[in-house]
Tab-separated table of C-alpha atoms in Angstrom:
chain	number	residue	atom	x	y	z
B	263	UNK	CA	12.809	108.908	278.243
B	264	UNK	CA	14.064	112.153	279.494
B	265	UNK	CA	14.758	115.004	277.290
B	266	UNK	CA	18.353	116.112	276.908
B	267	UNK	CA	19.836	119.324	276.029
B	268	UNK	CA	22.287	120.615	273.364
B	269	UNK	CA	25.031	121.233	275.925
B	270	UNK	CA	24.811	117.826	277.182
B	271	UNK	CA	26.946	116.692	274.146
B	272	UNK	CA	30.502	117.477	272.978
B	273	UNK	CA	29.270	118.598	269.415
B	274	UNK	CA	31.682	118.034	266.531
B	275	UNK	CA	31.885	119.838	263.350
B	276	UNK	CA	32.590	118.150	260.123
B	277	UNK	CA	33.210	120.084	257.092
B	278	UNK	CA	35.058	118.142	254.438
B	279	UNK	CA	36.365	118.947	250.890
B	280	UNK	CA	33.874	118.702	248.148
B	281	UNK	CA	32.244	115.216	247.862
B	282	UNK	CA	30.047	113.631	245.192
B	283	UNK	CA	26.210	113.358	245.755
B	284	UNK	CA	25.747	109.766	246.332
B	285	UNK	CA	28.658	109.895	249.095
B	286	UNK	CA	26.608	112.671	250.722
B	287	UNK	CA	23.560	110.371	250.807
B	288	UNK	CA	25.451	107.588	252.218
B	289	UNK	CA	27.387	109.790	254.846
B	290	UNK	CA	23.948	110.849	256.118
B	291	UNK	CA	22.983	107.376	256.789
B	292	UNK	CA	26.228	106.161	258.031
B	293	UNK	CA	26.738	109.052	260.468
B	294	UNK	CA	23.197	108.777	261.856
B	295	UNK	CA	23.937	105.147	262.778
B	296	UNK	CA	27.365	106.065	264.175
B	297	UNK	CA	25.556	108.569	266.513
B	298	UNK	CA	23.017	106.060	267.233
B	299	UNK	CA	25.723	103.695	268.375
B	300	UNK	CA	27.453	106.198	270.428
B	301	UNK	CA	30.553	105.604	268.250
B	302	UNK	CA	30.495	109.219	267.064
B	303	UNK	CA	29.499	112.263	269.162
B	304	UNK	CA	26.737	114.401	267.821
B	305	UNK	CA	27.620	116.101	264.847
B	306	UNK	CA	27.009	119.256	262.667
B	307	UNK	CA	28.295	118.474	259.030
B	308	UNK	CA	28.530	121.099	256.292
B	309	UNK	CA	28.181	119.767	252.912
B	310	UNK	CA	30.415	120.780	249.962
B	311	UNK	CA	29.404	119.348	246.446
B	312	UNK	CA	31.852	118.241	243.871
B	313	UNK	CA	29.177	117.971	240.994
B	314	UNK	CA	25.552	119.047	240.340
B	315	UNK	CA	22.614	116.902	241.156
B	316	UNK	CA	18.979	116.755	242.038
B	317	UNK	CA	18.214	115.244	245.459
B	318	UNK	CA	14.729	113.783	245.683
B	319	UNK	CA	12.923	112.783	248.918
B	320	UNK	CA	12.517	109.296	250.105
B	321	UNK	CA	8.649	109.259	249.208
B	322	UNK	CA	8.886	111.174	245.803
B	323	UNK	CA	8.215	109.568	242.450
B	324	UNK	CA	11.397	109.822	240.373
B	325	UNK	CA	9.622	110.386	237.023
B	326	UNK	CA	7.032	112.627	238.476
B	327	UNK	CA	9.788	115.022	240.007
B	328	UNK	CA	12.493	114.847	237.573
B	329	UNK	CA	12.693	115.502	233.746
B	330	UNK	CA	15.138	112.951	232.872
B	331	UNK	CA	16.189	114.126	229.401
B	332	UNK	CA	16.772	117.763	230.959
B	333	UNK	CA	18.937	116.283	233.669
B	334	UNK	CA	20.998	114.297	231.293
B	335	UNK	CA	21.437	117.371	229.021
B	336	UNK	CA	22.683	119.336	231.720
B	337	UNK	CA	24.855	116.452	233.290
B	338	UNK	CA	22.849	116.278	236.309
B	339	UNK	CA	22.897	113.292	238.559
B	340	UNK	CA	19.817	112.302	240.318
B	341	UNK	CA	19.999	110.718	243.974
B	342	UNK	CA	17.536	109.904	246.393
B	343	UNK	CA	18.025	110.539	250.143
B	344	UNK	CA	16.752	108.594	253.189
B	345	UNK	CA	14.490	111.356	254.527
B	346	UNK	CA	11.135	112.484	253.206
B	347	UNK	CA	10.545	116.105	251.803
B	348	UNK	CA	10.808	117.556	248.613
B	349	UNK	CA	13.249	117.744	245.629
B	350	UNK	CA	16.240	120.028	245.592
B	351	UNK	CA	18.390	121.334	242.764
B	352	UNK	CA	22.095	121.502	243.608
B	353	UNK	CA	25.198	122.900	241.788
B	354	UNK	CA	28.327	123.545	243.657
B	355	UNK	CA	28.034	126.796	245.350
B	356	UNK	CA	24.280	127.496	244.698
B	357	UNK	CA	23.109	126.191	248.068
B	358	UNK	CA	24.293	125.642	251.786
B	359	UNK	CA	23.389	122.215	253.029
B	360	UNK	CA	24.016	120.974	256.460
B	361	UNK	CA	23.084	117.895	258.498
B	362	UNK	CA	22.737	117.530	262.337
B	363	UNK	CA	23.015	114.031	263.717
B	364	UNK	CA	21.796	113.668	267.435
B	365	UNK	CA	20.401	111.225	269.987
B	366	UNK	CA	16.637	111.064	269.691
B	367	UNK	CA	16.437	112.094	273.264
B	368	UNK	CA	17.357	115.681	272.320
B	369	UNK	CA	13.787	115.876	270.687
B	370	UNK	CA	12.030	113.419	272.915
B	371	UNK	CA	8.375	114.209	273.610
B	372	UNK	CA	8.162	116.657	270.808
B	373	UNK	CA	5.885	116.451	267.930
B	374	UNK	CA	7.367	116.601	264.409
B	375	UNK	CA	6.512	120.409	264.118
B	376	UNK	CA	8.228	121.201	267.415
B	377	UNK	CA	11.362	118.995	266.713
B	378	UNK	CA	11.804	120.714	263.353
B	379	UNK	CA	11.798	124.313	264.734
B	380	UNK	CA	13.847	123.214	267.795
B	381	UNK	CA	16.717	121.700	265.478
B	382	UNK	CA	16.833	124.943	263.414
B	383	UNK	CA	16.443	127.356	266.266
B	384	UNK	CA	20.227	128.420	265.993
B	385	UNK	CA	19.891	128.934	262.188
B	386	UNK	CA	17.094	131.278	262.640
B	387	UNK	CA	19.334	133.011	265.168
B	388	UNK	CA	22.259	132.947	262.768
B	389	UNK	CA	20.186	134.582	259.898
B	390	UNK	CA	18.960	137.255	262.386
B	391	UNK	CA	22.495	138.047	263.076
B	392	UNK	CA	23.193	138.362	259.372
B	393	UNK	CA	20.357	140.815	259.101
B	394	UNK	CA	17.749	138.707	257.635
B	395	UNK	CA	14.407	138.781	259.183
B	396	UNK	CA	13.867	135.017	258.877
B	397	UNK	CA	11.225	132.877	260.575
B	398	UNK	CA	10.327	129.053	260.732
B	399	UNK	CA	7.278	128.381	258.416
B	400	UNK	CA	5.548	125.160	259.026
B	401	UNK	CA	5.821	122.406	258.109
B	402	UNK	CA	9.513	122.472	257.269
B	403	UNK	CA	10.639	125.711	255.689
B	404	UNK	CA	12.694	128.644	256.791
B	405	UNK	CA	11.220	131.843	255.222
B	406	UNK	CA	12.169	135.445	254.780
B	407	UNK	CA	10.631	138.752	253.410
B	408	UNK	CA	12.452	137.742	250.009
B	409	UNK	CA	10.994	134.304	249.936
B	410	UNK	CA	11.687	130.766	251.024
B	411	UNK	CA	15.230	130.372	252.130
B	412	UNK	CA	15.452	126.682	253.045
B	413	UNK	CA	13.682	123.314	253.340
B	414	UNK	CA	14.364	120.847	256.184
B	415	UNK	CA	13.798	117.069	256.550
B	416	UNK	CA	14.121	114.712	259.597
B	417	UNK	CA	14.248	110.969	259.890
B	418	UNK	CA	14.899	108.861	262.941
B	419	UNK	CA	16.656	105.543	263.119
B	420	UNK	CA	17.963	103.465	265.782
B	421	UNK	CA	17.650	105.941	268.395
B	422	UNK	CA	19.158	108.795	266.682
B	423	UNK	CA	17.563	111.949	264.625
B	424	UNK	CA	18.991	113.040	261.371
B	425	UNK	CA	17.879	116.678	260.603
B	426	UNK	CA	19.042	118.205	257.421
B	427	UNK	CA	18.551	121.422	255.664
B	428	UNK	CA	19.224	122.863	252.252
B	429	UNK	CA	19.314	126.680	251.907
B	430	UNK	CA	19.066	128.525	248.660
B	431	UNK	CA	22.224	130.882	248.346
B	432	UNK	CA	22.011	131.759	244.627
B	433	UNK	CA	20.027	129.168	242.352
B	434	UNK	CA	19.599	129.436	238.599
B	435	UNK	CA	15.838	129.153	238.685
B	436	UNK	CA	15.533	128.566	234.977
B	437	UNK	CA	17.677	125.429	234.928
B	438	UNK	CA	16.114	124.280	238.230
B	439	UNK	CA	12.636	124.488	236.459
B	440	UNK	CA	13.737	122.608	233.471
B	441	UNK	CA	15.187	119.615	235.397
B	442	UNK	CA	12.310	119.635	238.209
B	443	UNK	CA	8.838	118.904	237.252
B	444	UNK	CA	7.086	121.156	239.812
B	445	UNK	CA	3.551	119.833	239.983
B	446	UNK	CA	0.470	121.779	239.077
B	447	UNK	CA	-0.824	121.682	242.658
B	448	UNK	CA	2.599	123.123	243.939
B	449	UNK	CA	2.998	125.819	241.171
B	450	UNK	CA	0.923	128.177	243.103
B	451	UNK	CA	3.473	128.235	245.933
B	452	UNK	CA	6.423	128.398	243.576
B	453	UNK	CA	5.172	131.292	241.538
B	454	UNK	CA	8.033	133.600	242.806
B	455	UNK	CA	10.569	131.031	241.766
B	456	UNK	CA	9.292	130.802	238.091
B	457	UNK	CA	9.037	134.603	237.820
B	458	UNK	CA	12.510	135.169	238.916
B	459	UNK	CA	15.722	134.327	236.927
B	460	UNK	CA	17.602	133.499	240.339
B	461	UNK	CA	16.492	132.147	243.592
B	462	UNK	CA	18.936	134.117	245.678
B	463	UNK	CA	17.354	134.910	249.095
B	464	UNK	CA	20.743	134.413	251.130
B	465	UNK	CA	22.967	136.126	248.781
B	466	UNK	CA	20.425	139.254	247.952
B	467	UNK	CA	19.751	139.725	251.657
B	468	UNK	CA	23.288	139.529	253.030
B	469	UNK	CA	25.421	140.643	250.008
B	470	UNK	CA	27.952	138.119	251.761
B	471	UNK	CA	29.890	135.275	250.020
B	472	UNK	CA	28.656	131.726	250.601
B	473	UNK	CA	31.762	130.868	252.633
B	474	UNK	CA	31.271	134.023	254.875
B	475	UNK	CA	27.603	132.939	255.595
B	476	UNK	CA	28.712	129.307	256.482
B	477	UNK	CA	31.449	130.657	258.769
B	478	UNK	CA	28.785	132.924	260.588
B	479	UNK	CA	26.490	130.082	260.852
B	480	UNK	CA	29.229	127.724	262.502
B	481	UNK	CA	30.147	130.540	264.969
B	482	UNK	CA	26.578	130.964	265.863
B	483	UNK	CA	26.280	127.090	266.577
B	484	UNK	CA	29.381	127.149	268.425
B	485	UNK	CA	28.292	130.107	270.632
B	486	UNK	CA	24.786	128.528	271.414
B	487	UNK	CA	25.573	124.792	271.825
B	488	UNK	CA	29.393	124.337	271.710
B	489	UNK	CA	31.172	122.800	268.743
B	490	UNK	CA	34.646	121.367	268.268
B	491	UNK	CA	36.295	120.818	264.991
B	492	UNK	CA	36.303	117.077	264.034
B	493	UNK	CA	36.771	115.026	260.957
B	494	UNK	CA	35.293	111.914	259.314
B	495	UNK	CA	36.813	108.728	260.442
B	496	UNK	CA	38.467	106.324	257.939
B	497	UNK	CA	35.951	103.731	258.904
B	498	UNK	CA	32.962	106.041	258.228
B	499	UNK	CA	34.396	107.109	254.995
B	500	UNK	CA	34.830	103.393	253.907
B	501	UNK	CA	31.297	102.516	254.999
B	502	UNK	CA	29.929	105.433	253.291
B	503	UNK	CA	31.845	104.870	250.093
B	504	UNK	CA	30.580	101.246	250.111
B	505	UNK	CA	27.095	102.362	250.803
B	506	UNK	CA	27.364	105.061	247.895
B	507	UNK	CA	28.322	102.283	245.499
B	508	UNK	CA	25.898	99.554	246.713
B	509	UNK	CA	22.745	101.618	247.307
B	510	UNK	CA	22.844	105.281	246.512
B	511	UNK	CA	24.340	105.074	242.905
B	512	UNK	CA	21.838	102.056	242.118
B	513	UNK	CA	18.672	102.310	240.141
B	514	UNK	CA	17.037	99.846	242.729
B	515	UNK	CA	17.108	102.614	245.194
B	516	UNK	CA	16.842	105.795	243.102
B	517	UNK	CA	13.806	104.553	241.479
B	518	UNK	CA	12.419	102.723	244.586
B	519	UNK	CA	9.271	105.133	244.097
B	520	UNK	CA	9.431	105.019	240.109
M	9	UNK	CA	23.954	108.631	233.192
M	10	UNK	CA	21.844	105.448	233.031
M	11	UNK	CA	20.558	105.766	236.567
M	12	UNK	CA	16.778	105.331	235.709
M	13	UNK	CA	14.292	104.754	233.271
M	14	UNK	CA	13.266	107.608	230.878
M	15	UNK	CA	10.014	109.102	231.355
M	16	UNK	CA	8.950	107.362	228.252
M	17	UNK	CA	7.499	104.745	230.695
M	18	UNK	CA	4.700	107.202	231.664
M	19	UNK	CA	1.758	106.205	229.629
M	20	UNK	CA	-1.835	107.528	229.445
M	21	UNK	CA	-3.126	104.281	227.845
M	22	UNK	CA	-1.394	100.895	228.170
M	23	UNK	CA	-1.701	98.227	225.906
M	24	UNK	CA	-3.859	96.102	228.102
M	25	UNK	CA	-6.929	98.269	228.223
M	26	UNK	CA	-6.308	99.826	231.499
M	27	UNK	CA	-6.193	103.591	231.961
M	28	UNK	CA	-3.239	105.087	233.777
M	29	UNK	CA	-4.524	107.657	236.097
M	30	UNK	CA	-2.761	110.471	237.941
M	31	UNK	CA	-4.026	112.667	240.864
M	32	UNK	CA	-2.589	115.292	243.119
M	33	UNK	CA	-3.544	116.886	246.269
M	34	UNK	CA	-1.866	119.476	248.535
M	35	UNK	CA	-3.167	118.756	252.043
M	36	UNK	CA	-4.100	121.907	253.680
M	37	UNK	CA	-1.288	122.570	256.280
M	38	UNK	CA	0.441	119.747	254.859
M	39	UNK	CA	2.467	118.477	251.821
M	40	UNK	CA	1.699	117.403	248.146
M	41	UNK	CA	0.396	113.668	247.848
M	42	UNK	CA	0.477	112.122	244.215
M	43	UNK	CA	-1.602	109.006	243.400
M	44	UNK	CA	-0.790	106.977	240.232
M	45	UNK	CA	-2.959	104.052	239.464
M	46	UNK	CA	-4.875	102.033	236.999
M	47	UNK	CA	-8.449	100.513	237.422
M	48	UNK	CA	-9.057	97.040	236.178
M	49	UNK	CA	-12.525	95.405	236.552
M	50	UNK	CA	-13.487	98.143	238.676
M	51	UNK	CA	-10.592	97.734	241.153
M	52	UNK	CA	-7.577	99.764	242.087
M	53	UNK	CA	-4.334	98.345	240.673
M	54	UNK	CA	-0.866	99.282	240.167
M	55	UNK	CA	-1.300	101.898	242.900
M	56	UNK	CA	1.690	104.341	243.663
M	57	UNK	CA	1.436	106.855	246.399
M	58	UNK	CA	4.139	109.494	246.331
M	59	UNK	CA	5.086	112.927	247.380
M	60	UNK	CA	7.172	115.264	249.619
M	61	UNK	CA	5.547	114.273	252.929
M	62	UNK	CA	7.210	112.445	255.786
M	63	UNK	CA	6.536	108.866	257.129
M	64	UNK	CA	8.265	107.012	259.981
M	65	UNK	CA	9.384	104.151	259.186
M	66	UNK	CA	9.792	104.650	255.466
M	67	UNK	CA	8.620	101.011	254.835
M	68	UNK	CA	4.936	102.451	255.532
M	69	UNK	CA	4.705	103.774	251.797
M	70	UNK	CA	4.663	100.184	250.640
M	71	UNK	CA	2.135	99.416	253.292
M	72	UNK	CA	-0.130	102.210	251.879
M	73	UNK	CA	0.214	101.073	248.500
M	74	UNK	CA	-0.580	97.566	249.234
M	75	UNK	CA	-3.475	98.387	251.240
M	76	UNK	CA	-5.024	100.155	248.388
M	77	UNK	CA	-4.315	97.463	245.919
M	78	UNK	CA	-7.527	95.715	244.746
M	79	UNK	CA	-10.036	97.968	246.571
M	80	UNK	CA	-13.090	98.882	244.518
M	81	UNK	CA	-12.617	102.162	242.945
M	82	UNK	CA	-16.045	103.197	243.579
M	83	UNK	CA	-15.985	102.406	247.325
M	84	UNK	CA	-15.246	106.190	247.920
M	85	UNK	CA	-12.746	108.155	249.907
M	86	UNK	CA	-14.085	107.368	253.353
M	87	UNK	CA	-13.536	103.770	252.809
M	88	UNK	CA	-10.197	104.146	251.236
M	89	UNK	CA	-8.953	106.330	254.067
M	90	UNK	CA	-10.404	103.813	256.548
M	91	UNK	CA	-8.554	100.884	255.021
M	92	UNK	CA	-5.145	102.920	254.933
M	93	UNK	CA	-5.599	103.758	258.374
M	94	UNK	CA	-6.287	100.321	259.584
M	95	UNK	CA	-3.331	99.092	257.559
M	96	UNK	CA	-0.753	101.550	259.007
M	97	UNK	CA	-1.939	101.160	262.665
M	98	UNK	CA	-0.581	103.199	265.466
M	99	UNK	CA	3.091	102.910	265.096
M	100	UNK	CA	3.463	104.623	261.742
M	101	UNK	CA	4.125	108.568	262.223
M	102	UNK	CA	2.921	110.767	259.623
M	103	UNK	CA	3.817	114.229	258.989
M	104	UNK	CA	2.287	116.464	256.285
M	105	UNK	CA	0.017	113.587	255.131
M	106	UNK	CA	-2.870	111.515	256.443
M	107	UNK	CA	-5.000	108.667	255.321
M	108	UNK	CA	-7.874	110.988	254.392
M	109	UNK	CA	-5.388	113.162	252.263
M	110	UNK	CA	-4.090	110.098	250.482
M	111	UNK	CA	-7.737	109.038	249.730
M	112	UNK	CA	-8.443	112.514	248.206
M	113	UNK	CA	-5.419	112.159	245.812
M	114	UNK	CA	-6.698	108.656	244.809
M	115	UNK	CA	-10.245	110.183	244.141
M	116	UNK	CA	-8.605	112.927	242.099
M	117	UNK	CA	-6.763	110.235	240.105
M	118	UNK	CA	-9.978	108.464	239.407
M	119	UNK	CA	-11.695	111.733	238.319
M	120	UNK	CA	-9.047	112.104	235.568
M	121	UNK	CA	-10.498	109.143	233.685
M	122	UNK	CA	-11.313	110.148	230.260
């Protein structure tokens, strides 16, 4: 399988109005399949959230990761995504999340590590343009002098690769640590998060509004790889709404690793 | 929200005389691996491996749990790792996790036994 290049594809941007957590989970599955089936061109999707949630990774234990009482108390929904990786705490406006959906040939022959770095090279470029001395930190983080900026996750299916990333814009660390049970083993890595009231590497290092950072990131992607504005098709929205209801809102999936 | 069972389901001691054990291991250069299991008659039971690692395909997680189920707890990490590796074969891709690292998490769970 020959490797393809970013510029081989007519990249589309999807940046829809705020949507609920389960629908976001479903859109990742549907759009990956649509790109795999070549019904949709490769796509950059920027997420907007309509409600707070915890998103746990495909292989994480629900009760090990989430304090269910604290989540209920704060009105925070818990959803599970289709990719591995760690839990993230989302309140509208506190993070920047995006997904890339591409044919697997874009990363063919690459190991996991190389593929992660390759898919996010444009973001490192964008962050440098915003004045942040950011770098890719194996296995799957984007780091900066002020701490971890983002975590990435990938999964592959039907010949397509899904790469999605959540970046910390301005997170309420106290609430996050109430809702997420961060394991003893992991706590040493997160010492900076527990000491600070806010985890805000993007806000504090740019002084920019979240929307302005997103705009600069989109502009960087467009410059490097080409990008035309697109939208979700009615068929895709219908598939995703059905999948959100039948899978991503249900205990059978959310507690698949109890 | 009624999305899942409350954490009261977590028990240190069940009513059936088995002990719930929990171990965690951060693989060097990798991710966190968690093992939750019981031991009954000297064999691993109710094994649940979890963590923030990556597996392709995702069904491999169940293959790992099934492979560990019923193994002698005292068989040791090397044996546990070999059984996991054999069960997964060559087609499963692992990132931030390995059979050896999973076996360490299992060993740590076993060492938590009171």
